[in-house]
C-alpha cells in the first residue's frame, strides 16, 4: 500500500504551505456553507470551498515544480509580515516585566520596564522624548 502511494506521487509536486492554507480555507468555507441557512450564500461558500480544495489537489498532482514553487514563494512573501507581526505581539504579551510603546514621531517600538510609574522615554531611533505611565 505504501509502495502504491509512493509510485502514485512519484514526480508530483506534493504539498507545501500554500496547499495547507488552501486546504484549510477550503474546508472552513465548505463547512460554513453547509451551516449557513441562506441558500445563495450557502451555495457560494460551498462552491468557493470546493474550488480551493480542487486547486489544492491540482497543485499536489502537478508536475510543474517551478511554477508551484513560485506560487508558494509568493504566498510566503505575502504572509511573512503578518506572521512576524503576530509573533511580535505574542512575545510582547508574554513579557510581564516590560511595557511596549510606539514612538509618537517615527512609530518605532520602544520597550520600557514595568512598574516605574510616570517616566520619560527617549526614542532610540529619532531622539523624540515623551512621557508615559508604565
Ligand atoms: Zn522615534
PDB file of C-alpha atoms and ligand atoms in Angstrom:
ATOM      1  CA  UNK A   1       0.000   0.000   0.000  1.00  0.00           C
ATOM      2  CA  UNK A   2       2.796   2.387   0.958  1.00  0.00           C
ATOM      3  CA  UNK A   3       4.609   1.435  -2.214  1.00  0.00           C
ATOM      4  CA  UNK A   4       1.450   2.170  -4.207  1.00  0.00           C
ATOM      5  CA  UNK A   5       1.253   5.727  -2.852  1.00  0.00           C
ATOM      6  CA  UNK A   6       4.961   6.276  -3.413  1.00  0.00           C
ATOM      7  CA  UNK A   7       4.548   5.292  -7.067  1.00  0.00           C
ATOM      8  CA  UNK A   8       1.350   7.362  -7.349  1.00  0.00           C
ATOM      9  CA  UNK A   9       3.056  10.547  -6.131  1.00  0.00           C
ATOM     10  CA  UNK A  10       6.349   9.981  -7.975  1.00  0.00           C
ATOM     11  CA  UNK A  11       7.323  13.105  -9.916  1.00  0.00           C
ATOM     12  CA  UNK A  12       4.400  15.065  -8.461  1.00  0.00           C
ATOM     13  CA  UNK A  13       4.815  18.340  -6.592  1.00  0.00           C
ATOM     14  CA  UNK A  14       3.201  17.225  -3.311  1.00  0.00           C
ATOM     15  CA  UNK A  15       2.339  19.603  -0.512  1.00  0.00           C
ATOM     16  CA  UNK A  16       3.617  22.951   0.755  1.00  0.00           C
ATOM     17  CA  UNK A  17       2.492  25.875   2.932  1.00  0.00           C
ATOM     18  CA  UNK A  18       0.168  27.288   0.251  1.00  0.00           C
ATOM     19  CA  UNK A  19      -1.511  23.896  -0.202  1.00  0.00           C
ATOM     20  CA  UNK A  20      -2.083  23.548   3.537  1.00  0.00           C
ATOM     21  CA  UNK A  21      -3.533  27.074   3.667  1.00  0.00           C
ATOM     22  CA  UNK A  22      -5.804  26.425   0.657  1.00  0.00           C
ATOM     23  CA  UNK A  23      -6.991  23.125   2.120  1.00  0.00           C
ATOM     24  CA  UNK A  24      -7.871  24.687   5.495  1.00  0.00           C
ATOM     25  CA  UNK A  25      -9.589  27.694   3.845  1.00  0.00           C
ATOM     26  CA  UNK A  26     -11.467  25.356   1.500  1.00  0.00           C
ATOM     27  CA  UNK A  27     -12.686  23.110   4.317  1.00  0.00           C
ATOM     28  CA  UNK A  28     -13.688  26.064   6.525  1.00  0.00           C
ATOM     29  CA  UNK A  29     -15.616  27.737   3.669  1.00  0.00           C
ATOM     30  CA  UNK A  30     -17.310  24.457   2.770  1.00  0.00           C
ATOM     31  CA  UNK A  31     -18.354  23.802   6.387  1.00  0.00           C
ATOM     32  CA  UNK A  32     -19.602  27.400   6.740  1.00  0.00           C
ATOM     33  CA  UNK A  33     -21.596  26.852   3.559  1.00  0.00           C
ATOM     34  CA  UNK A  34     -23.178  23.706   4.993  1.00  0.00           C
ATOM     35  CA  UNK A  35     -24.392  25.540   8.110  1.00  0.00           C
ATOM     36  CA  UNK A  36     -25.462  28.877   6.576  1.00  0.00           C
ATOM     37  CA  UNK A  37     -29.273  28.950   6.257  1.00  0.00           C
ATOM     38  CA  UNK A  38     -29.296  31.416   3.313  1.00  0.00           C
ATOM     39  CA  UNK A  39     -29.400  29.246   0.160  1.00  0.00           C
ATOM     40  CA  UNK A  40     -27.492  31.566  -2.219  1.00  0.00           C
ATOM     41  CA  UNK A  41     -24.763  32.369   0.303  1.00  0.00           C
ATOM     42  CA  UNK A  42     -24.521  28.699   1.301  1.00  0.00           C
ATOM     43  CA  UNK A  43     -24.041  27.658  -2.339  1.00  0.00           C
ATOM     44  CA  UNK A  44     -21.437  30.374  -2.886  1.00  0.00           C
ATOM     45  CA  UNK A  45     -19.414  29.332   0.183  1.00  0.00           C
ATOM     46  CA  UNK A  46     -19.546  25.651  -0.796  1.00  0.00           C
ATOM     47  CA  UNK A  47     -18.520  26.403  -4.396  1.00  0.00           C
ATOM     48  CA  UNK A  48     -15.554  28.556  -3.339  1.00  0.00           C
ATOM     49  CA  UNK A  49     -14.621  25.873  -0.763  1.00  0.00           C
ATOM     50  CA  UNK A  50     -14.764  23.178  -3.472  1.00  0.00           C
ATOM     51  CA  UNK A  51     -12.668  25.333  -5.801  1.00  0.00           C
ATOM     52  CA  UNK A  52      -9.986  25.821  -3.121  1.00  0.00           C
ATOM     53  CA  UNK A  53      -9.896  22.072  -2.383  1.00  0.00           C
ATOM     54  CA  UNK A  54      -9.750  21.183  -6.101  1.00  0.00           C
ATOM     55  CA  UNK A  55      -6.939  23.704  -6.614  1.00  0.00           C
ATOM     56  CA  UNK A  56      -5.074  22.093  -3.690  1.00  0.00           C
ATOM     57  CA  UNK A  57      -5.400  18.656  -5.321  1.00  0.00           C
ATOM     58  CA  UNK A  58      -4.355  20.088  -8.699  1.00  0.00           C
ATOM     59  CA  UNK A  59      -1.241  21.648  -7.115  1.00  0.00           C
ATOM     60  CA  UNK A  60      -0.342  18.397  -5.303  1.00  0.00           C
ATOM     61  CA  UNK A  61      -0.591  16.374  -8.524  1.00  0.00           C
ATOM     62  CA  UNK A  62       1.161  18.927 -10.669  1.00  0.00           C
ATOM     63  CA  UNK A  63       4.491  18.025 -12.311  1.00  0.00           C
ATOM     64  CA  UNK A  64       5.381  21.690 -12.884  1.00  0.00           C
ATOM     65  CA  UNK A  65       7.705  22.120  -9.884  1.00  0.00           C
ATOM     66  CA  UNK A  66       8.975  25.536 -10.978  1.00  0.00           C
ATOM     67  CA  UNK A  67       5.534  27.145 -11.236  1.00  0.00           C
ATOM     68  CA  UNK A  68       4.253  25.585  -7.972  1.00  0.00           C
ATOM     69  CA  UNK A  69       7.385  26.687  -6.115  1.00  0.00           C
ATOM     70  CA  UNK A  70       6.980  30.252  -7.456  1.00  0.00           C
ATOM     71  CA  UNK A  71       3.360  30.304  -6.237  1.00  0.00           C
ATOM     72  CA  UNK A  72       4.426  29.086  -2.802  1.00  0.00           C
ATOM     73  CA  UNK A  73       7.256  31.649  -2.608  1.00  0.00           C
ATOM     74  CA  UNK A  74       4.814  34.463  -3.475  1.00  0.00           C
ATOM     75  CA  UNK A  75       2.434  33.207  -0.791  1.00  0.00           C
ATOM     76  CA  UNK A  76       5.239  33.094   1.807  1.00  0.00           C
ATOM     77  CA  UNK A  77       6.349  36.646   0.884  1.00  0.00           C
ATOM     78  CA  UNK A  78       2.732  37.823   1.198  1.00  0.00           C
ATOM     79  CA  UNK A  79       2.073  36.355   4.663  1.00  0.00           C
ATOM     80  CA  UNK A  80       5.505  36.879   6.256  1.00  0.00           C
ATOM     81  CA  UNK A  81       4.850  40.468   7.545  1.00  0.00           C
ATOM     82  CA  UNK A  82       1.535  39.397   9.126  1.00  0.00           C
ATOM     83  CA  UNK A  83       3.085  36.298  10.729  1.00  0.00           C
ATOM     84  CA  UNK A  84       6.015  38.327  12.100  1.00  0.00           C
ATOM     85  CA  UNK A  85       3.609  40.965  13.469  1.00  0.00           C
ATOM     86  CA  UNK A  86       1.588  38.276  15.264  1.00  0.00           C
ATOM     87  CA  UNK A  87       4.761  36.678  16.665  1.00  0.00           C
ATOM     88  CA  UNK A  88       5.949  40.062  17.968  1.00  0.00           C
ATOM     89  CA  UNK A  89       2.548  40.803  19.591  1.00  0.00           C
ATOM     90  CA  UNK A  90       2.572  37.370  21.230  1.00  0.00           C
ATOM     91  CA  UNK A  91       6.090  37.892  22.582  1.00  0.00           C
ATOM     92  CA  UNK A  92       5.076  41.317  23.958  1.00  0.00           C
ATOM     93  CA  UNK A  93       2.022  39.842  25.688  1.00  0.00           C
ATOM     94  CA  UNK A  94       4.169  37.134  27.313  1.00  0.00           C
ATOM     95  CA  UNK A  95       6.730  39.681  28.575  1.00  0.00           C
ATOM     96  CA  UNK A  96       5.463  40.556  32.060  1.00  0.00           C
ATOM     97  CA  UNK A  97       8.453  42.745  33.012  1.00  0.00           C
ATOM     98  CA  UNK A  98       8.163  45.371  30.272  1.00  0.00           C
ATOM     99  CA  UNK A  99       5.650  47.707  28.637  1.00  0.00           C
ATOM    100  CA  UNK A 100       5.782  48.486  24.900  1.00  0.00           C
ATOM    101  CA  UNK A 101       5.076  51.858  23.310  1.00  0.00           C
ATOM    102  CA  UNK A 102       5.205  53.246  19.802  1.00  0.00           C
ATOM    103  CA  UNK A 103       7.212  56.424  19.344  1.00  0.00           C
ATOM    104  CA  UNK A 104       4.693  59.196  18.506  1.00  0.00           C
ATOM    105  CA  UNK A 105       7.127  60.667  15.990  1.00  0.00           C
ATOM    106  CA  UNK A 106       8.550  57.723  14.000  1.00  0.00           C
ATOM    107  CA  UNK A 107       6.477  54.704  15.119  1.00  0.00           C
ATOM    108  CA  UNK A 108       9.481  52.766  16.456  1.00  0.00           C
ATOM    109  CA  UNK A 109       8.509  50.158  19.087  1.00  0.00           C
ATOM    110  CA  UNK A 110      10.098  51.011  22.445  1.00  0.00           C
ATOM    111  CA  UNK A 111      10.370  48.674  25.441  1.00  0.00           C
ATOM    112  CA  UNK A 112      10.473  50.106  28.969  1.00  0.00           C
ATOM    113  CA  UNK A 113      10.481  48.411  32.393  1.00  0.00           C
ATOM    114  CA  UNK A 114       7.086  47.948  34.041  1.00  0.00           C
ATOM    115  CA  UNK A 115       6.063  49.491  37.368  1.00  0.00           C
ATOM    116  CA  UNK A 116       8.169  52.691  37.196  1.00  0.00           C
ATOM    117  CA  UNK A 117       5.093  54.940  37.343  1.00  0.00           C
ATOM    118  CA  UNK A 118       5.476  58.036  35.143  1.00  0.00           C
ATOM    119  CA  UNK A 119       8.655  58.008  33.062  1.00  0.00           C
ATOM    120  CA  UNK A 120      10.170  59.999  30.289  1.00  0.00           C
ATOM    121  CA  UNK A 121      11.096  57.896  27.248  1.00  0.00           C
ATOM    122  CA  UNK A 122      13.675  58.858  24.645  1.00  0.00           C
ATOM    123  CA  UNK A 123      13.277  57.190  21.258  1.00  0.00           C
ATOM    124  CA  UNK A 124      16.494  55.472  20.163  1.00  0.00           C
ATOM    125  CA  UNK A 125      15.583  55.912  16.540  1.00  0.00           C
ATOM    126  CA  UNK A 126      14.752  59.633  16.296  1.00  0.00           C
ATOM    127  CA  UNK A 127      15.520  61.079  19.738  1.00  0.00           C
ATOM    128  CA  UNK A 128      11.955  62.228  20.488  1.00  0.00           C
ATOM    129  CA  UNK A 129      11.265  62.484  24.237  1.00  0.00           C
ATOM    130  CA  UNK A 130       7.764  61.739  25.564  1.00  0.00           C
ATOM    131  CA  UNK A 131       6.154  60.933  28.903  1.00  0.00           C
ATOM    132  CA  UNK A 132       4.268  57.699  29.622  1.00  0.00           C
ATOM    133  CA  UNK A 133       2.850  55.890  32.628  1.00  0.00           C
ATOM    134  CA  UNK A 134       4.047  52.276  32.946  1.00  0.00           C
TER     135      UNK A 134
HETATM  136 ZN1  LIG B   1      11.083  57.832  17.258  1.00  0.00          ZN
END
